[in-house]
Amino acid sequence: LDPERISRDKNQCLDAVGVLGSSDVRFLDLHDELLDKQLLDIIVPIEECVLDVKPSIVYTHHRGDSNQDHRPTLGSSAPKLT
């Protein structure tokens, strides 16, 4: 992906986080469009974040999301939250 777009997207995320009233943001910089093939690359860092932050609320993707990277993100984060 274009580094300028990545930077813009991260800044937009930081703006949204401010609106939500959060202060802890972590960008994992995982490879786009490969998360469904490399599940450990997403499971381990998400688990580390959840164990470190101990969040009371987590916003993630809807189970009906058809994006190939969003599905494993949901699958990797949901079991860690129960």
Short mmCIF file of C-alpha atoms in Angstrom, two decimals:
data_model
loop_
_atom_site.label_atom_id
_atom_site.label_comp_id
_atom_site.label_asym_id
_atom_site.label_seq_id
_atom_site.Cartn_x
_atom_site.Cartn_y
_atom_site.Cartn_z
CA LEU A 1 0.00 0.00 0.00
CA ASP A 2 0.92 3.60 -0.45
CA PRO A 3 2.80 4.95 2.63
CA GLU A 4 0.94 8.27 2.38
CA ARG A 5 -2.40 6.47 2.49
CA ILE A 6 -1.28 4.40 5.47
CA SER A 7 -0.24 7.56 7.30
CA ARG A 8 -3.55 9.26 6.46
CA ASP A 9 -5.55 6.23 7.61
CA LYS A 10 -3.63 6.06 10.90
CA ASN A 11 -4.25 9.76 11.53
CA GLN A 12 -7.96 9.29 10.85
CA CYS A 13 -7.98 6.40 13.30
CA LEU A 14 -6.32 8.55 15.96
CA ASP A 15 -8.95 11.25 15.38
CA ALA A 16 -11.73 8.67 15.80
CA VAL A 17 -10.15 7.28 18.95
CA GLY A 18 -10.15 10.77 20.43
CA VAL A 19 -13.86 11.09 19.70
CA LEU A 20 -14.45 7.77 21.47
CA GLY A 21 -12.48 8.99 24.47
CA SER A 22 -9.72 6.40 24.35
CA SER A 23 -5.99 6.98 24.59
CA ASP A 24 -4.40 3.59 23.95
CA VAL A 25 -3.99 2.88 20.25
CA ARG A 26 -1.81 0.16 18.81
CA PHE A 27 -1.08 -0.29 15.14
CA LEU A 28 0.11 -3.81 14.44
CA ASP A 29 1.17 -3.06 10.85
CA LEU A 30 0.12 -6.48 9.62
CA HIS A 31 0.22 -7.38 5.93
CA ASP A 32 -2.89 -6.35 4.03
CA GLU A 33 -4.88 -9.11 2.36
CA LEU A 34 -2.85 -11.93 3.92
CA LEU A 35 -4.42 -12.30 7.35
CA ASP A 36 -6.65 -15.16 6.29
CA LYS A 37 -3.56 -17.14 5.28
CA GLN A 38 -1.25 -16.28 8.21
CA LEU A 39 -3.49 -16.59 11.26
CA LEU A 40 -0.67 -16.72 13.82
CA ASP A 41 0.51 -13.33 12.59
CA ILE A 42 -2.76 -11.89 13.85
CA ILE A 43 -3.65 -14.18 16.78
CA VAL A 44 -0.45 -13.57 18.77
CA PRO A 45 -0.38 -9.74 18.64
CA ILE A 46 -4.12 -9.44 19.32
CA GLU A 47 -3.85 -11.80 22.27
CA GLU A 48 -0.89 -9.79 23.63
CA CYS A 49 -2.86 -6.54 23.34
CA VAL A 50 -5.95 -7.97 25.02
CA LEU A 51 -3.92 -9.45 27.88
CA ASP A 52 -2.00 -6.20 28.34
CA VAL A 53 -4.90 -3.75 28.09
CA LYS A 54 -7.65 -5.89 29.69
CA PRO A 55 -10.34 -3.91 27.86
CA SER A 56 -13.93 -3.71 29.00
CA ILE A 57 -15.08 -2.92 25.45
CA VAL A 58 -13.57 -3.97 22.13
CA TYR A 59 -14.78 -2.76 18.76
CA THR A 60 -14.09 -5.26 16.01
CA HIS A 61 -15.66 -6.46 12.79
CA HIS A 62 -19.17 -7.83 12.35
CA ARG A 63 -19.33 -11.60 11.84
CA GLY A 64 -21.13 -11.00 8.53
CA ASP A 65 -18.27 -8.87 7.15
CA SER A 66 -17.11 -10.35 3.85
CA ASN A 67 -13.63 -8.76 3.83
CA GLN A 68 -10.97 -11.47 3.81
CA ASP A 69 -8.89 -9.71 6.49
CA HIS A 70 -11.79 -8.70 8.71
CA ARG A 71 -13.07 -12.26 9.25
CA PRO A 72 -9.83 -13.56 10.83
CA THR A 73 -9.54 -10.37 12.87
CA LEU A 74 -12.91 -11.07 14.45
CA GLY A 75 -12.09 -14.75 14.87
CA SER A 76 -8.79 -13.93 16.53
CA SER A 77 -10.12 -11.35 18.95
CA ALA A 78 -13.47 -12.77 20.05
CA PRO A 79 -12.19 -15.88 21.91
CA LYS A 80 -9.71 -13.73 23.85
CA LEU A 81 -12.53 -11.59 25.23
CA THR A 82 -14.56 -14.27 26.95
#
